Amino acid sequence: MPVPPHAADAQAAIAVRGLSKRVADASGELTILHALDFTVQKAETLAIVGASGSGKSTLLGLLAGLDTPSTGTVLIDGVDIYALDEDGRALLRKQRLGFVFQSFQLLGHLTAVENVMLPLELSGEPQARARAEAMLDRVGLSSRLRHYPKYLSGGEQQRVALARAFVTEPPLLFADEPTGSLDAATGAAVIELLFELNRQHGSTLVLVTHDQKMAARCGRTLTIAAGRLV
């Protein structure tokens, strides 16, 4: 059943209303998220923190329309994403969202520049290569354009992932443990780059992390424990 929108929902980057997620397990039904309500304003930086298993990555997947909720909904720029079919949600992601993953999610058969070009090519951008090369230059990888992921360090792969996420200039960026696979020094450098790029693009940033130092860089923090906001 649709959730009646709040008056301010259309003005927010993200509005979460009555969002829950339940799954079946051996003992019956497990509730991962309990009826969450919150909003994220445009250009805000929000950290979602919590222990492993608290439901934060499940929440991020629901915010992006990658999974379906048991109850409630998510509005992105006033659009109820769960009133759309799967194709509609995929189109919305292509047009409005960028992603940075802990495991980089680069395509191994594509070079660095080809990985960054991919979302531009999917949107029909005629200057895909030039824009991708310029973005890789901004993240300090102009000398690694033609290298495949297996020949890049973890930090370099994450910088390619950042370039790919930002190259389409999405109004909304999701990051799931973006430094979880990196050592402390490399992770710190990637954090600096992530927030620098976000300031330059003025996008809304929502990141999931267990790193309190990274969370402290955001304008606001939400803490999840056992599927509830605390």
PDB file of C-alpha atoms in Angstrom:
ATOM      1  CA  MET A   1       0.000   0.000   0.000  1.00  0.00           C
ATOM      2  CA  PRO A   2       1.517   3.404  -0.976  1.00  0.00           C
ATOM      3  CA  VAL A   3       2.769   5.623   1.824  1.00  0.00           C
ATOM      4  CA  PRO A   4       1.220   9.119   1.756  1.00  0.00           C
ATOM      5  CA  PRO A   5       4.008  11.600   0.999  1.00  0.00           C
ATOM      6  CA  HIS A   6       4.963  14.281   3.478  1.00  0.00           C
ATOM      7  CA  ALA A   7       4.686  17.853   2.232  1.00  0.00           C
ATOM      8  CA  ALA A   8       8.461  18.368   2.224  1.00  0.00           C
ATOM      9  CA  ASP A   9       9.310  15.056   0.537  1.00  0.00           C
ATOM     10  CA  ALA A  10       9.308  16.535  -2.968  1.00  0.00           C
ATOM     11  CA  GLN A  11      11.998  19.043  -1.922  1.00  0.00           C
ATOM     12  CA  ALA A  12      14.335  16.473  -0.367  1.00  0.00           C
ATOM     13  CA  ALA A  13      17.011  14.500  -2.189  1.00  0.00           C
ATOM     14  CA  ILE A  14      15.824  11.345  -0.418  1.00  0.00           C
ATOM     15  CA  ALA A  15      12.745  10.729   1.731  1.00  0.00           C
ATOM     16  CA  VAL A  16      12.386   7.389   3.517  1.00  0.00           C
ATOM     17  CA  ARG A  17       8.908   6.565   4.760  1.00  0.00           C
ATOM     18  CA  GLY A  18       7.991   3.501   6.845  1.00  0.00           C
ATOM     19  CA  LEU A  19      10.755   1.468   5.243  1.00  0.00           C
ATOM     20  CA  SER A  20      11.170  -2.094   6.502  1.00  0.00           C
ATOM     21  CA  LYS A  21      12.753  -5.291   5.243  1.00  0.00           C
ATOM     22  CA  ARG A  22      11.884  -8.818   6.380  1.00  0.00           C
ATOM     23  CA  VAL A  23      13.281 -12.090   5.070  1.00  0.00           C
ATOM     24  CA  ALA A  24      12.477 -15.715   5.742  1.00  0.00           C
ATOM     25  CA  ASP A  25      15.047 -17.834   7.559  1.00  0.00           C
ATOM     26  CA  ALA A  26      15.160 -21.277   9.167  1.00  0.00           C
ATOM     27  CA  SER A  27      13.363 -20.020  12.285  1.00  0.00           C
ATOM     28  CA  GLY A  28      10.606 -18.190  10.427  1.00  0.00           C
ATOM     29  CA  GLU A  29      10.858 -14.499   9.615  1.00  0.00           C
ATOM     30  CA  LEU A  30      13.764 -12.171  10.337  1.00  0.00           C
ATOM     31  CA  THR A  31      13.302  -8.399  10.410  1.00  0.00           C
ATOM     32  CA  ILE A  32      16.408  -6.669   9.072  1.00  0.00           C
ATOM     33  CA  LEU A  33      15.013  -3.108   9.100  1.00  0.00           C
ATOM     34  CA  HIS A  34      12.144  -1.764  11.227  1.00  0.00           C
ATOM     35  CA  ALA A  35       9.911   0.975   9.710  1.00  0.00           C
ATOM     36  CA  LEU A  36      12.549   3.672   9.162  1.00  0.00           C
ATOM     37  CA  ASP A  37      11.681   7.330   8.542  1.00  0.00           C
ATOM     38  CA  PHE A  38      14.205  10.037   7.640  1.00  0.00           C
ATOM     39  CA  THR A  39      15.055  12.560   4.947  1.00  0.00           C
ATOM     40  CA  VAL A  40      18.280  13.641   3.282  1.00  0.00           C
ATOM     41  CA  GLN A  41      18.425  17.187   1.957  1.00  0.00           C
ATOM     42  CA  LYS A  42      19.994  18.137  -1.361  1.00  0.00           C
ATOM     43  CA  ALA A  43      23.792  18.617  -1.194  1.00  0.00           C
ATOM     44  CA  GLU A  44      23.850  17.067   2.297  1.00  0.00           C
ATOM     45  CA  THR A  45      26.556  14.602   3.322  1.00  0.00           C
ATOM     46  CA  LEU A  46      25.167  11.758   5.427  1.00  0.00           C
ATOM     47  CA  ALA A  47      26.970   8.832   7.050  1.00  0.00           C
ATOM     48  CA  ILE A  48      25.080   5.672   7.989  1.00  0.00           C
ATOM     49  CA  VAL A  49      27.020   3.824  10.685  1.00  0.00           C
ATOM     50  CA  GLY A  50      26.500   0.656  12.668  1.00  0.00           C
ATOM     51  CA  ALA A  51      28.032  -2.662  13.555  1.00  0.00           C
ATOM     52  CA  SER A  52      28.313  -5.483  11.053  1.00  0.00           C
ATOM     53  CA  GLY A  53      24.876  -7.019  10.578  1.00  0.00           C
ATOM     54  CA  SER A  54      23.000  -3.926  11.746  1.00  0.00           C
ATOM     55  CA  GLY A  55      21.233  -3.496   8.403  1.00  0.00           C
ATOM     56  CA  LYS A  56      23.109  -0.497   7.004  1.00  0.00           C
ATOM     57  CA  SER A  57      24.120  -2.085   3.685  1.00  0.00           C
ATOM     58  CA  THR A  58      20.592  -3.461   3.270  1.00  0.00           C
ATOM     59  CA  LEU A  59      19.319   0.086   3.780  1.00  0.00           C
ATOM     60  CA  LEU A  60      21.683   1.459   1.141  1.00  0.00           C
ATOM     61  CA  GLY A  61      20.465  -1.140  -1.340  1.00  0.00           C
ATOM     62  CA  LEU A  62      16.865  -0.127  -0.668  1.00  0.00           C
ATOM     63  CA  LEU A  63      17.681   3.576  -1.051  1.00  0.00           C
ATOM     64  CA  ALA A  64      19.121   2.812  -4.480  1.00  0.00           C
ATOM     65  CA  GLY A  65      16.219   0.621  -5.558  1.00  0.00           C
ATOM     66  CA  LEU A  66      18.458  -2.452  -5.808  1.00  0.00           C
ATOM     67  CA  ASP A  67      16.153  -4.438  -3.524  1.00  0.00           C
ATOM     68  CA  THR A  68      12.462  -4.196  -2.653  1.00  0.00           C
ATOM     69  CA  PRO A  69      11.148  -3.310   0.826  1.00  0.00           C
ATOM     70  CA  SER A  70       8.613  -5.287   2.806  1.00  0.00           C
ATOM     71  CA  THR A  71       6.761  -2.071   3.696  1.00  0.00           C
ATOM     72  CA  GLY A  72       7.215   1.621   3.041  1.00  0.00           C
ATOM     73  CA  THR A  73       8.965   3.408   0.230  1.00  0.00           C
ATOM     74  CA  VAL A  74      11.784   5.721  -0.836  1.00  0.00           C
ATOM     75  CA  LEU A  75      11.364   8.970  -2.743  1.00  0.00           C
ATOM     76  CA  ILE A  76      14.295  10.348  -4.730  1.00  0.00           C
ATOM     77  CA  ASP A  77      13.790  13.963  -5.790  1.00  0.00           C
ATOM     78  CA  GLY A  78      10.098  13.446  -5.106  1.00  0.00           C
ATOM     79  CA  VAL A  79       9.826  10.281  -7.238  1.00  0.00           C
ATOM     80  CA  ASP A  80       8.478   7.227  -5.431  1.00  0.00           C
ATOM     81  CA  ILE A  81      10.973   4.665  -6.702  1.00  0.00           C
ATOM     82  CA  TYR A  82       8.871   1.685  -5.621  1.00  0.00           C
ATOM     83  CA  ALA A  83       5.959   2.946  -7.676  1.00  0.00           C
ATOM     84  CA  LEU A  84       8.245   2.316 -10.680  1.00  0.00           C
ATOM     85  CA  ASP A  85       8.892  -1.058 -12.269  1.00  0.00           C
ATOM     86  CA  GLU A  86      12.413  -2.514 -12.432  1.00  0.00           C
ATOM     87  CA  ASP A  87      13.143  -0.815 -15.756  1.00  0.00           C
ATOM     88  CA  GLY A  88      11.986   2.505 -14.349  1.00  0.00           C
ATOM     89  CA  ARG A  89      14.238   2.147 -11.311  1.00  0.00           C
ATOM     90  CA  ALA A  90      17.173   1.197 -13.540  1.00  0.00           C
ATOM     91  CA  LEU A  91      16.600   4.313 -15.645  1.00  0.00           C
ATOM     92  CA  LEU A  92      16.430   6.490 -12.532  1.00  0.00           C
ATOM     93  CA  ARG A  93      19.730   5.036 -11.288  1.00  0.00           C
ATOM     94  CA  LYS A  94      21.371   5.692 -14.641  1.00  0.00           C
ATOM     95  CA  GLN A  95      20.174   9.294 -14.724  1.00  0.00           C
ATOM     96  CA  ARG A  96      20.591  10.356 -11.089  1.00  0.00           C
ATOM     97  CA  LEU A  97      22.838   8.020  -9.096  1.00  0.00           C
ATOM     98  CA  GLY A  98      26.513   7.218  -8.770  1.00  0.00           C
ATOM     99  CA  PHE A  99      27.988   4.344  -6.768  1.00  0.00           C
ATOM    100  CA  VAL A 100      31.285   3.622  -5.023  1.00  0.00           C
ATOM    101  CA  PHE A 101      31.696   0.075  -3.698  1.00  0.00           C
ATOM    102  CA  GLN A 102      34.088  -1.436  -1.178  1.00  0.00           C
ATOM    103  CA  SER A 103      35.154  -4.075  -3.695  1.00  0.00           C
ATOM    104  CA  PHE A 104      35.594  -1.472  -6.498  1.00  0.00           C
ATOM    105  CA  GLN A 105      33.357  -3.403  -8.979  1.00  0.00           C
ATOM    106  CA  LEU A 106      35.608  -2.593 -11.930  1.00  0.00           C
ATOM    107  CA  LEU A 107      35.283  -4.714 -15.069  1.00  0.00           C
ATOM    108  CA  GLY A 108      38.502  -6.693 -15.417  1.00  0.00           C
ATOM    109  CA  HIS A 109      38.438  -6.870 -19.221  1.00  0.00           C
ATOM    110  CA  LEU A 110      38.268  -3.069 -19.538  1.00  0.00           C
ATOM    111  CA  THR A 111      41.114  -0.605 -19.029  1.00  0.00           C
ATOM    112  CA  ALA A 112      40.867   2.196 -16.484  1.00  0.00           C
ATOM    113  CA  VAL A 113      39.655   4.688 -19.063  1.00  0.00           C
ATOM    114  CA  GLU A 114      37.178   2.185 -20.522  1.00  0.00           C
ATOM    115  CA  ASN A 115      35.719   1.523 -17.059  1.00  0.00           C
ATOM    116  CA  VAL A 116      35.163   5.256 -16.573  1.00  0.00           C
ATOM    117  CA  MET A 117      33.791   5.660 -20.098  1.00  0.00           C
ATOM    118  CA  LEU A 118      31.168   2.951 -19.591  1.00  0.00           C
ATOM    119  CA  PRO A 119      28.414   4.961 -17.837  1.00  0.00           C
ATOM    120  CA  LEU A 120      28.923   7.804 -20.306  1.00  0.00           C
ATOM    121  CA  GLU A 121      28.608   5.456 -23.276  1.00  0.00           C
ATOM    122  CA  LEU A 122      25.456   3.933 -21.802  1.00  0.00           C
ATOM    123  CA  SER A 123      23.930   7.408 -21.674  1.00  0.00           C
ATOM    124  CA  GLY A 124      24.965   8.192 -25.275  1.00  0.00           C
ATOM    125  CA  GLU A 125      27.641  10.780 -24.418  1.00  0.00           C
ATOM    126  CA  PRO A 126      29.581  11.535 -27.643  1.00  0.00           C
ATOM    127  CA  GLN A 127      32.645  12.811 -25.758  1.00  0.00           C
ATOM    128  CA  ALA A 128      32.888   9.784 -23.468  1.00  0.00           C
ATOM    129  CA  ARG A 129      36.616   9.173 -23.897  1.00  0.00           C
ATOM    130  CA  ALA A 130      37.627  12.807 -23.472  1.00  0.00           C
ATOM    131  CA  ARG A 131      35.492  13.203 -20.357  1.00  0.00           C
ATOM    132  CA  ALA A 132      36.761   9.930 -18.877  1.00  0.00           C
ATOM    133  CA  GLU A 133      40.397  10.894 -19.487  1.00  0.00           C
ATOM    134  CA  ALA A 134      39.820  14.301 -17.898  1.00  0.00           C
ATOM    135  CA  MET A 135      38.205  12.677 -14.846  1.00  0.00           C
ATOM    136  CA  LEU A 136      41.062  10.205 -14.412  1.00  0.00           C
ATOM    137  CA  ASP A 137      43.484  13.113 -14.621  1.00  0.00           C
ATOM    138  CA  ARG A 138      41.572  14.792 -11.760  1.00  0.00           C
ATOM    139  CA  VAL A 139      42.072  11.713  -9.575  1.00  0.00           C
ATOM    140  CA  GLY A 140      45.778  11.537 -10.443  1.00  0.00           C
ATOM    141  CA  LEU A 141      45.706   8.611 -12.843  1.00  0.00           C
ATOM    142  CA  SER A 142      46.494  10.201 -16.207  1.00  0.00           C
ATOM    143  CA  SER A 143      49.479   7.862 -16.568  1.00  0.00           C
ATOM    144  CA  ARG A 144      47.364   4.731 -15.934  1.00  0.00           C
ATOM    145  CA  LEU A 145      44.599   5.182 -18.512  1.00  0.00           C
ATOM    146  CA  ARG A 146      45.345   1.989 -20.432  1.00  0.00           C
ATOM    147  CA  HIS A 147      46.082  -0.250 -17.472  1.00  0.00           C
ATOM    148  CA  TYR A 148      43.716  -3.083 -16.618  1.00  0.00           C
ATOM    149  CA  PRO A 149      42.456  -3.355 -13.006  1.00  0.00           C
ATOM    150  CA  LYS A 150      44.719  -6.321 -12.195  1.00  0.00           C
ATOM    151  CA  TYR A 151      47.738  -4.087 -12.831  1.00  0.00           C
ATOM    152  CA  LEU A 152      46.489  -1.335 -10.495  1.00  0.00           C
ATOM    153  CA  SER A 153      46.925  -1.163  -6.722  1.00  0.00           C
ATOM    154  CA  GLY A 154      43.874  -1.188  -4.458  1.00  0.00           C
ATOM    155  CA  GLY A 155      44.087   2.570  -4.004  1.00  0.00           C
ATOM    156  CA  GLU A 156      44.363   3.115  -7.757  1.00  0.00           C
ATOM    157  CA  GLN A 157      41.389   0.859  -8.396  1.00  0.00           C
ATOM    158  CA  GLN A 158      39.311   2.815  -5.891  1.00  0.00           C
ATOM    159  CA  ARG A 159      40.319   6.077  -7.567  1.00  0.00           C
ATOM    160  CA  VAL A 160      39.143   4.645 -10.889  1.00  0.00           C
ATOM    161  CA  ALA A 161      35.879   3.728  -9.151  1.00  0.00           C
ATOM    162  CA  LEU A 162      35.552   7.291  -7.841  1.00  0.00           C
ATOM    163  CA  ALA A 163      36.198   8.681 -11.317  1.00  0.00           C
ATOM    164  CA  ARG A 164      33.539   6.382 -12.759  1.00  0.00           C
ATOM    165  CA  ALA A 165      31.037   7.418 -10.071  1.00  0.00           C
ATOM    166  CA  PHE A 166      31.573  11.152 -10.544  1.00  0.00           C
ATOM    167  CA  VAL A 167      32.113  11.330 -14.317  1.00  0.00           C
ATOM    168  CA  THR A 168      28.378  11.565 -15.075  1.00  0.00           C
ATOM    169  CA  GLU A 169      28.020  14.318 -12.440  1.00  0.00           C
ATOM    170  CA  PRO A 170      25.160  12.536 -10.641  1.00  0.00           C
ATOM    171  CA  PRO A 171      23.096  14.597  -8.203  1.00  0.00           C
ATOM    172  CA  LEU A 172      23.185  11.697  -5.710  1.00  0.00           C
ATOM    173  CA  LEU A 173      26.137   9.496  -4.774  1.00  0.00           C
ATOM    174  CA  PHE A 174      26.081   6.314  -2.672  1.00  0.00           C
ATOM    175  CA  ALA A 175      29.259   4.857  -1.180  1.00  0.00           C
ATOM    176  CA  ASP A 176      29.312   1.463   0.584  1.00  0.00           C
ATOM    177  CA  GLU A 177      32.387   1.088   2.835  1.00  0.00           C
ATOM    178  CA  PRO A 178      34.529   2.846   0.196  1.00  0.00           C
ATOM    179  CA  THR A 179      37.787   2.349   2.115  1.00  0.00           C
ATOM    180  CA  GLY A 180      37.036  -1.056   3.637  1.00  0.00           C
ATOM    181  CA  SER A 181      39.462  -2.866   1.300  1.00  0.00           C
ATOM    182  CA  LEU A 182      42.295  -0.360   1.690  1.00  0.00           C
ATOM    183  CA  ASP A 183      45.118   0.124   4.173  1.00  0.00           C
ATOM    184  CA  ALA A 184      44.891   3.113   6.534  1.00  0.00           C
ATOM    185  CA  ALA A 185      47.134   5.496   4.570  1.00  0.00           C
ATOM    186  CA  THR A 186      45.560   4.703   1.199  1.00  0.00           C
ATOM    187  CA  GLY A 187      42.093   4.862   2.730  1.00  0.00           C
ATOM    188  CA  ALA A 188      42.777   8.318   4.164  1.00  0.00           C
ATOM    189  CA  ALA A 189      43.862   9.560   0.727  1.00  0.00           C
ATOM    190  CA  VAL A 190      40.723   8.133  -0.885  1.00  0.00           C
ATOM    191  CA  ILE A 191      38.533   9.784   1.779  1.00  0.00           C
ATOM    192  CA  GLU A 192      40.124  13.168   1.021  1.00  0.00           C
ATOM    193  CA  LEU A 193      39.522  12.654  -2.686  1.00  0.00           C
ATOM    194  CA  LEU A 194      35.918  11.534  -2.175  1.00  0.00           C
ATOM    195  CA  PHE A 195      34.986  14.630  -0.166  1.00  0.00           C
ATOM    196  CA  GLU A 196      36.950  16.958  -2.465  1.00  0.00           C
ATOM    197  CA  LEU A 197      35.120  15.655  -5.525  1.00  0.00           C
ATOM    198  CA  ASN A 198      31.803  15.820  -3.711  1.00  0.00           C
ATOM    199  CA  ARG A 199      32.379  19.485  -2.771  1.00  0.00           C
ATOM    200  CA  GLN A 200      33.296  20.333  -6.351  1.00  0.00           C
ATOM    201  CA  HIS A 201      30.213  18.636  -7.797  1.00  0.00           C
ATOM    202  CA  GLY A 202      27.783  19.710  -5.073  1.00  0.00           C
ATOM    203  CA  SER A 203      26.143  16.297  -5.027  1.00  0.00           C
ATOM    204  CA  THR A 204      24.263  14.660  -2.177  1.00  0.00           C
ATOM    205  CA  LEU A 205      26.469  12.012  -0.567  1.00  0.00           C
ATOM    206  CA  VAL A 206      25.205   9.046   1.442  1.00  0.00           C
ATOM    207  CA  LEU A 207      27.872   6.659   2.672  1.00  0.00           C
ATOM    208  CA  VAL A 208      27.817   3.500   4.740  1.00  0.00           C
ATOM    209  CA  THR A 209      30.832   3.055   6.965  1.00  0.00           C
ATOM    210  CA  HIS A 210      32.057   1.620  10.243  1.00  0.00           C
ATOM    211  CA  ASP A 211      34.849   4.225  10.253  1.00  0.00           C
ATOM    212  CA  GLN A 212      33.958   6.939  12.761  1.00  0.00           C
ATOM    213  CA  LYS A 213      36.603   9.297  11.343  1.00  0.00           C
ATOM    214  CA  MET A 214      35.001   9.119   7.913  1.00  0.00           C
ATOM    215  CA  ALA A 215      31.547   9.564   9.424  1.00  0.00           C
ATOM    216  CA  ALA A 216      32.762  12.669  11.268  1.00  0.00           C
ATOM    217  CA  ARG A 217      33.550  14.280   7.916  1.00  0.00           C
ATOM    218  CA  CYS A 218      29.858  14.183   7.003  1.00  0.00           C
ATOM    219  CA  GLY A 219      27.385  16.844   7.967  1.00  0.00           C
ATOM    220  CA  ARG A 220      25.126  14.309   9.706  1.00  0.00           C
ATOM    221  CA  THR A 221      25.319  10.738  10.983  1.00  0.00           C
ATOM    222  CA  LEU A 222      22.579   8.134  11.352  1.00  0.00           C
ATOM    223  CA  THR A 223      23.330   5.139  13.550  1.00  0.00           C
ATOM    224  CA  ILE A 224      21.590   1.814  12.989  1.00  0.00           C
ATOM    225  CA  ALA A 225      21.484  -0.932  15.610  1.00  0.00           C
ATOM    226  CA  ALA A 226      19.517  -4.151  15.045  1.00  0.00           C
ATOM    227  CA  GLY A 227      17.668  -2.555  12.140  1.00  0.00           C
ATOM    228  CA  ARG A 228      16.507   0.540  14.026  1.00  0.00           C
ATOM    229  CA  LEU A 229      17.675   4.144  14.008  1.00  0.00           C
ATOM    230  CA  VAL A 230      19.192   5.064  17.376  1.00  0.00           C
TER     231      VAL A 230
END
